[in-house]
CSV table of C-alpha atoms in Angstrom, one decimal:
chain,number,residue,atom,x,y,z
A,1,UNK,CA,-19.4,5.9,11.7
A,2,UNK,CA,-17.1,8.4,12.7
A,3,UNK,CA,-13.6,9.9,12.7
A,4,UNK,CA,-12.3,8.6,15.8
A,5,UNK,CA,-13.5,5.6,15.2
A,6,UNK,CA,-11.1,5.3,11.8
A,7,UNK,CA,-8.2,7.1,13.4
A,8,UNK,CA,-8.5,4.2,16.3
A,9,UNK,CA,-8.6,1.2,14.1
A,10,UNK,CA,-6.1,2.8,11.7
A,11,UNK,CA,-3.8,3.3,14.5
A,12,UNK,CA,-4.5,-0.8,15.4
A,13,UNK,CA,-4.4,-2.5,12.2
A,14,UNK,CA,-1.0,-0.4,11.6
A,15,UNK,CA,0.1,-1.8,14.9
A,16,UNK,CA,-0.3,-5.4,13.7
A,17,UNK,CA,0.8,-4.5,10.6
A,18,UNK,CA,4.6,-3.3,12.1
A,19,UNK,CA,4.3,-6.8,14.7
A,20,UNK,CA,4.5,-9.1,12.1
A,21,UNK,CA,7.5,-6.3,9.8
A,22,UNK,CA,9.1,-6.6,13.4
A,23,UNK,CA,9.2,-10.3,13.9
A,24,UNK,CA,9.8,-10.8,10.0
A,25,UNK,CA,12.9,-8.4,9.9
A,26,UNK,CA,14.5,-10.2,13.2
A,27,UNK,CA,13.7,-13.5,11.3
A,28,UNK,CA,15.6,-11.9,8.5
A,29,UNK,CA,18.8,-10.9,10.6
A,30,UNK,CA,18.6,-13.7,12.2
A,31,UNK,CA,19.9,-16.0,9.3
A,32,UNK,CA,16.2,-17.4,8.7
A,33,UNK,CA,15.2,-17.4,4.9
A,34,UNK,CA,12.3,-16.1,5.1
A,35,UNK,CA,11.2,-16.4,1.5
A,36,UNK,CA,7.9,-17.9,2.2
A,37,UNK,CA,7.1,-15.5,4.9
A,38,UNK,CA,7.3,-13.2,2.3
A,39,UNK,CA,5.4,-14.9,-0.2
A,40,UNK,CA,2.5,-16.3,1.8
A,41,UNK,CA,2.2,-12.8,3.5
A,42,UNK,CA,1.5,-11.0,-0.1
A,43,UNK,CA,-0.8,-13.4,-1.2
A,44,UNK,CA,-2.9,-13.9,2.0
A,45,UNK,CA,-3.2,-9.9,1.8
A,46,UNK,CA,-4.5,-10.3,-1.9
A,47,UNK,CA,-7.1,-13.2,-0.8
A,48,UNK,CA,-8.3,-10.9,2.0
A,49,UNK,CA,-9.1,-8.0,-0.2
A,50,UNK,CA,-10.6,-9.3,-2.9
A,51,UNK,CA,-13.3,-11.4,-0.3
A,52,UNK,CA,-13.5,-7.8,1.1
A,53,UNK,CA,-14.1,-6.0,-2.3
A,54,UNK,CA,-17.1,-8.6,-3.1
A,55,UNK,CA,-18.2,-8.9,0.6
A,56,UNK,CA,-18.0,-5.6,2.2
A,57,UNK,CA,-19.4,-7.1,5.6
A,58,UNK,CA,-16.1,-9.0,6.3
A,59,UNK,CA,-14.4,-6.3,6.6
A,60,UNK,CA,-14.0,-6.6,10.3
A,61,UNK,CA,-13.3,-9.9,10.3
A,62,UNK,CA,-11.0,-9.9,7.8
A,63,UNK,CA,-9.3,-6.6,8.1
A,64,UNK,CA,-6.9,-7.9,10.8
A,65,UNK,CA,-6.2,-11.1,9.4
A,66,UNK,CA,-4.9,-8.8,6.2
A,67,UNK,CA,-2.8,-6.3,8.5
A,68,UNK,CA,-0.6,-9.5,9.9
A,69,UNK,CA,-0.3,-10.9,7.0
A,70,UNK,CA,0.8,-7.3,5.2
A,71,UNK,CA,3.3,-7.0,7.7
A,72,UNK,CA,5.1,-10.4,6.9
A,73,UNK,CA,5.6,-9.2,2.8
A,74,UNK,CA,6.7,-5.0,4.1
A,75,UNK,CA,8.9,-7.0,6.9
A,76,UNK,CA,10.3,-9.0,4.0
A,77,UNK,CA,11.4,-6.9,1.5
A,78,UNK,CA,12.0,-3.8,4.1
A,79,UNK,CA,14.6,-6.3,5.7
A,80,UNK,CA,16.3,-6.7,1.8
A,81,UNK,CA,16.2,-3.1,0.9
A,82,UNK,CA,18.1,-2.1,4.7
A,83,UNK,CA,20.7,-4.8,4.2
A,84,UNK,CA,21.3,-3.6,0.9
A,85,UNK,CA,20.6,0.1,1.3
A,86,UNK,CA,21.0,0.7,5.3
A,87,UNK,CA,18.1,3.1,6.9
A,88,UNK,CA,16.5,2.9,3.6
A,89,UNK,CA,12.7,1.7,5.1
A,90,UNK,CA,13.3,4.3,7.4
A,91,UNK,CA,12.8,6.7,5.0
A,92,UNK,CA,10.6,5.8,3.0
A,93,UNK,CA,8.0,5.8,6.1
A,94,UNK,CA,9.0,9.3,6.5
A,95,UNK,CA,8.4,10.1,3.3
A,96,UNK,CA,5.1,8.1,2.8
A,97,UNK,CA,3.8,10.2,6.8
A,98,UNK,CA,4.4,13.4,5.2
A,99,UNK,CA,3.2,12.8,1.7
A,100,UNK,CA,-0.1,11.2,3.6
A,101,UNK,CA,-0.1,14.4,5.5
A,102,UNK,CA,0.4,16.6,3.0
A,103,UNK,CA,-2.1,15.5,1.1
A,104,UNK,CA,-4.7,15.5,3.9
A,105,UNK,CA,-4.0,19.1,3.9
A,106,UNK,CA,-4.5,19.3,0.0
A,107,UNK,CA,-7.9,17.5,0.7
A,108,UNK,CA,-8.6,20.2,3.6
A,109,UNK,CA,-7.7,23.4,2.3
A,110,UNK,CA,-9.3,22.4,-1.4
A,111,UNK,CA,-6.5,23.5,-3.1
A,112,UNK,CA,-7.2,19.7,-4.9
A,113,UNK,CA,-10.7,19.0,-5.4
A,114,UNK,CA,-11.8,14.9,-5.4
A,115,UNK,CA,-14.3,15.6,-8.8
A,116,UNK,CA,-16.2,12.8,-10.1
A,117,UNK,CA,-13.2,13.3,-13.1
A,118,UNK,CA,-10.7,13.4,-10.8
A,119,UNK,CA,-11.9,10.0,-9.0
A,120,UNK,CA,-12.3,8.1,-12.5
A,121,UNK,CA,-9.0,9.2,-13.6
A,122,UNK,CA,-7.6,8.3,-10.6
A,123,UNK,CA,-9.2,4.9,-10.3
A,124,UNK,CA,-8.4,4.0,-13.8
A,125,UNK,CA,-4.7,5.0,-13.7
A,126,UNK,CA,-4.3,2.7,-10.1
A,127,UNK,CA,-6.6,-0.1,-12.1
A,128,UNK,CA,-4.2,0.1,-14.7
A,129,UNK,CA,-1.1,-0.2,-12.5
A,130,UNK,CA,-2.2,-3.3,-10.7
A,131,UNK,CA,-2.9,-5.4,-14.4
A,132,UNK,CA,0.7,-4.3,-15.0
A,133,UNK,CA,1.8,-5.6,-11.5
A,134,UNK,CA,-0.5,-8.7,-12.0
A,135,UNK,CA,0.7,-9.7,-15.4
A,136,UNK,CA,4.4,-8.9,-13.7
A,137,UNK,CA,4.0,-11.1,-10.8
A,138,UNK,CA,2.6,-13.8,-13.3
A,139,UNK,CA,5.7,-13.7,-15.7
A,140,UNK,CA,7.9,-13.3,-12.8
A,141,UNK,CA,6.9,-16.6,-11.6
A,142,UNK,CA,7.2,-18.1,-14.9
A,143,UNK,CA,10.7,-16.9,-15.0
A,144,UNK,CA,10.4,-14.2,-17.6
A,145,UNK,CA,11.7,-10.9,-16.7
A,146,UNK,CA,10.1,-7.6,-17.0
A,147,UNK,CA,12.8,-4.7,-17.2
A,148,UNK,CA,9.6,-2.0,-16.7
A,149,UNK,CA,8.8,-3.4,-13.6
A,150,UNK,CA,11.5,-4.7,-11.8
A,151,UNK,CA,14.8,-3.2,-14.1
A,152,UNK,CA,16.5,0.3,-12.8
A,153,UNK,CA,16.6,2.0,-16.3
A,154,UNK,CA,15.0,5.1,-16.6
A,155,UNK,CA,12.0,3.6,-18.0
A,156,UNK,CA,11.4,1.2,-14.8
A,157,UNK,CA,12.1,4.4,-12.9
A,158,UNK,CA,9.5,6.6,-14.6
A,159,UNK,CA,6.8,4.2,-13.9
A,160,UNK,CA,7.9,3.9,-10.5
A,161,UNK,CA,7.1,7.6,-9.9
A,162,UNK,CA,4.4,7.9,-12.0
A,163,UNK,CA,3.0,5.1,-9.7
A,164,UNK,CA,3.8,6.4,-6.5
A,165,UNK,CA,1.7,9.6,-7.7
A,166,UNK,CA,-0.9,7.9,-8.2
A,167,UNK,CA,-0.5,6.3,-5.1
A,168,UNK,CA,-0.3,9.5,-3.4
A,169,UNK,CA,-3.7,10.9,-4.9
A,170,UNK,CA,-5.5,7.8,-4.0
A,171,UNK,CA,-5.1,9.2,-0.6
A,172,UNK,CA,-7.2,12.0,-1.2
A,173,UNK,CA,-10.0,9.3,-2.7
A,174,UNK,CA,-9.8,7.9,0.5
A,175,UNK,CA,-10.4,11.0,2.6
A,176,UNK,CA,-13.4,12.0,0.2
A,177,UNK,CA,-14.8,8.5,0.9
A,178,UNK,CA,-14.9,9.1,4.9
A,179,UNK,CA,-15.3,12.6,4.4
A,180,UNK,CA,-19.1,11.5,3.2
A,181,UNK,CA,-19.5,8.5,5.0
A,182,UNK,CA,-19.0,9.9,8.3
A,183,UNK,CA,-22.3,10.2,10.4
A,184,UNK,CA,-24.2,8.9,7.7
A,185,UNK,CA,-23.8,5.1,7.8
A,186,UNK,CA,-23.3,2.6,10.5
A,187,UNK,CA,-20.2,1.9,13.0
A,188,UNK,CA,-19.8,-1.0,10.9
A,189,UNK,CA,-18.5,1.0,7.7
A,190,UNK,CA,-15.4,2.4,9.7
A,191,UNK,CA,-13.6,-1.0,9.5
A,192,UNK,CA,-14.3,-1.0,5.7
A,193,UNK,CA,-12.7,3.0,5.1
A,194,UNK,CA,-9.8,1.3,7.5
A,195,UNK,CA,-9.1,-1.1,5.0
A,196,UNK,CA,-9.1,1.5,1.6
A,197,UNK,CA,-6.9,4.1,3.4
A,198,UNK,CA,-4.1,1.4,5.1
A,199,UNK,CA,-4.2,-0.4,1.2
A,200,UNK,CA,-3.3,2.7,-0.2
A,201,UNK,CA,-1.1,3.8,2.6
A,202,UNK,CA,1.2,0.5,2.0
A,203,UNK,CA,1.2,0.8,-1.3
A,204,UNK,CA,2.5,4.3,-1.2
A,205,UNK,CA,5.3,2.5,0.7
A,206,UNK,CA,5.8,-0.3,-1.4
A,207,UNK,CA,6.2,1.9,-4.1
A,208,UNK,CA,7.9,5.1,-2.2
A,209,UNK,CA,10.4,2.0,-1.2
A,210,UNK,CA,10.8,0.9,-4.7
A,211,UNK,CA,11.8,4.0,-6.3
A,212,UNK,CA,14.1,4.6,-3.2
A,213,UNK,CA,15.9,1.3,-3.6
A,214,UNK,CA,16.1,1.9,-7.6
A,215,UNK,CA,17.8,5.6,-7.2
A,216,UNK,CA,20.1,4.1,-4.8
A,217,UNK,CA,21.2,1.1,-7.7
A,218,UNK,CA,21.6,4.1,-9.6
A,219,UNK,CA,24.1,6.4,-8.2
């Protein structure tokens, strides 16, 4: 396992990852509802990582399968936000590159040190922000709205960004995870540190996106 190795299938499962986006925001643009692309995408994604939480060794099998299927949901609701909110995507990839950077060099420099506190803070806090999401997407579907997570009152914004902190800190779980994986197990292991640092990195966008999009309703 090693660095290179990450860095190369990081840079390839981001690359199917903005394929699909591509062909999903033309679809979009196109006139094509693409409401199901959306849809299927996200829950595709969820399928894969769950079977990869339980079964580590599909990783890189799986992994790829996850990235396309990713990119149809971003494609989807990046395509919304820019007809709505024009060049908004745009930067909230800029925004999520140097947050991801900037908190590589936190990790570096040790100015934020990954504890075993830190990490179980940090775990429980995103554990606790994805029951939230779940029992949102489940009411959502039942038609019953959830002003915390979807509304644009102060509230719904305040969890948006205490969200996209957490987000943002994950990173540095990830980077402790390679950091003391690297050299020590097999090549194997690379595909499954792949798949913890690009969930984290799209859900920094999702929720970067989010707040972006809410801000903008705002004023």
């Amino acid at each position: 396992m090693s660095i290179r190795g990450i860095i190369i299938k990081s840079f390839a499962m981001l690359s199917l990852v903005a394929l699909t986006a591509s062909y999903t925001w033309y679809l979009f643009f196109s006139g094509v509802v693409i409401k199901w692309y959306t849809a299927v995408g996200m829950f595709v994604a969820i399928f894969c990582s769950l079977f990869i939480s339980f079964k580590h060794s599909a990783a890189k099998y799986l992994l790829p399968i996850y990235a396309l299927a990713k990119g149809f949901f971003l494609g989807g609701i990046s395509a919304i936000a820019h007809q709505r909110f024009p060049n908004l995507p745009f930067q909230a990839i800029v925004v999520t590159i140097t947050t991801f950077f900037v908190m590589l060099f936190l990790y570096q420099t040790k100015m934020i040190r990954v504890t075993r506190q830190f990490r179980a803070i940090i775990i429980s806090a995103t554990t606790t922000i994805f029951l939230f999401y779940f029992i949102g997407w489940i009411l959502w579907f039942l038609k019953i709205d959830v002003p915390l997570l979807w509304g644009t009152s102060w509230y719904a914004i305040g969890f948006n960004v205490v969200a996209a902190i957490v987000a943002s800190f994950s990173l540095l779980l990830d980077f402790y995870y390679i950091d003391h994986q690297v050299g020590r197990y097999s090549k194997d292991r690379e595909w499954l540190a792949t798949w913890g640092l690009l969930i984290t990195l799209i859900w920094l966008y999702v929720e970067v996106l989010r707040l972006m999009k809410k801000l903008a309703i705002r004023f």
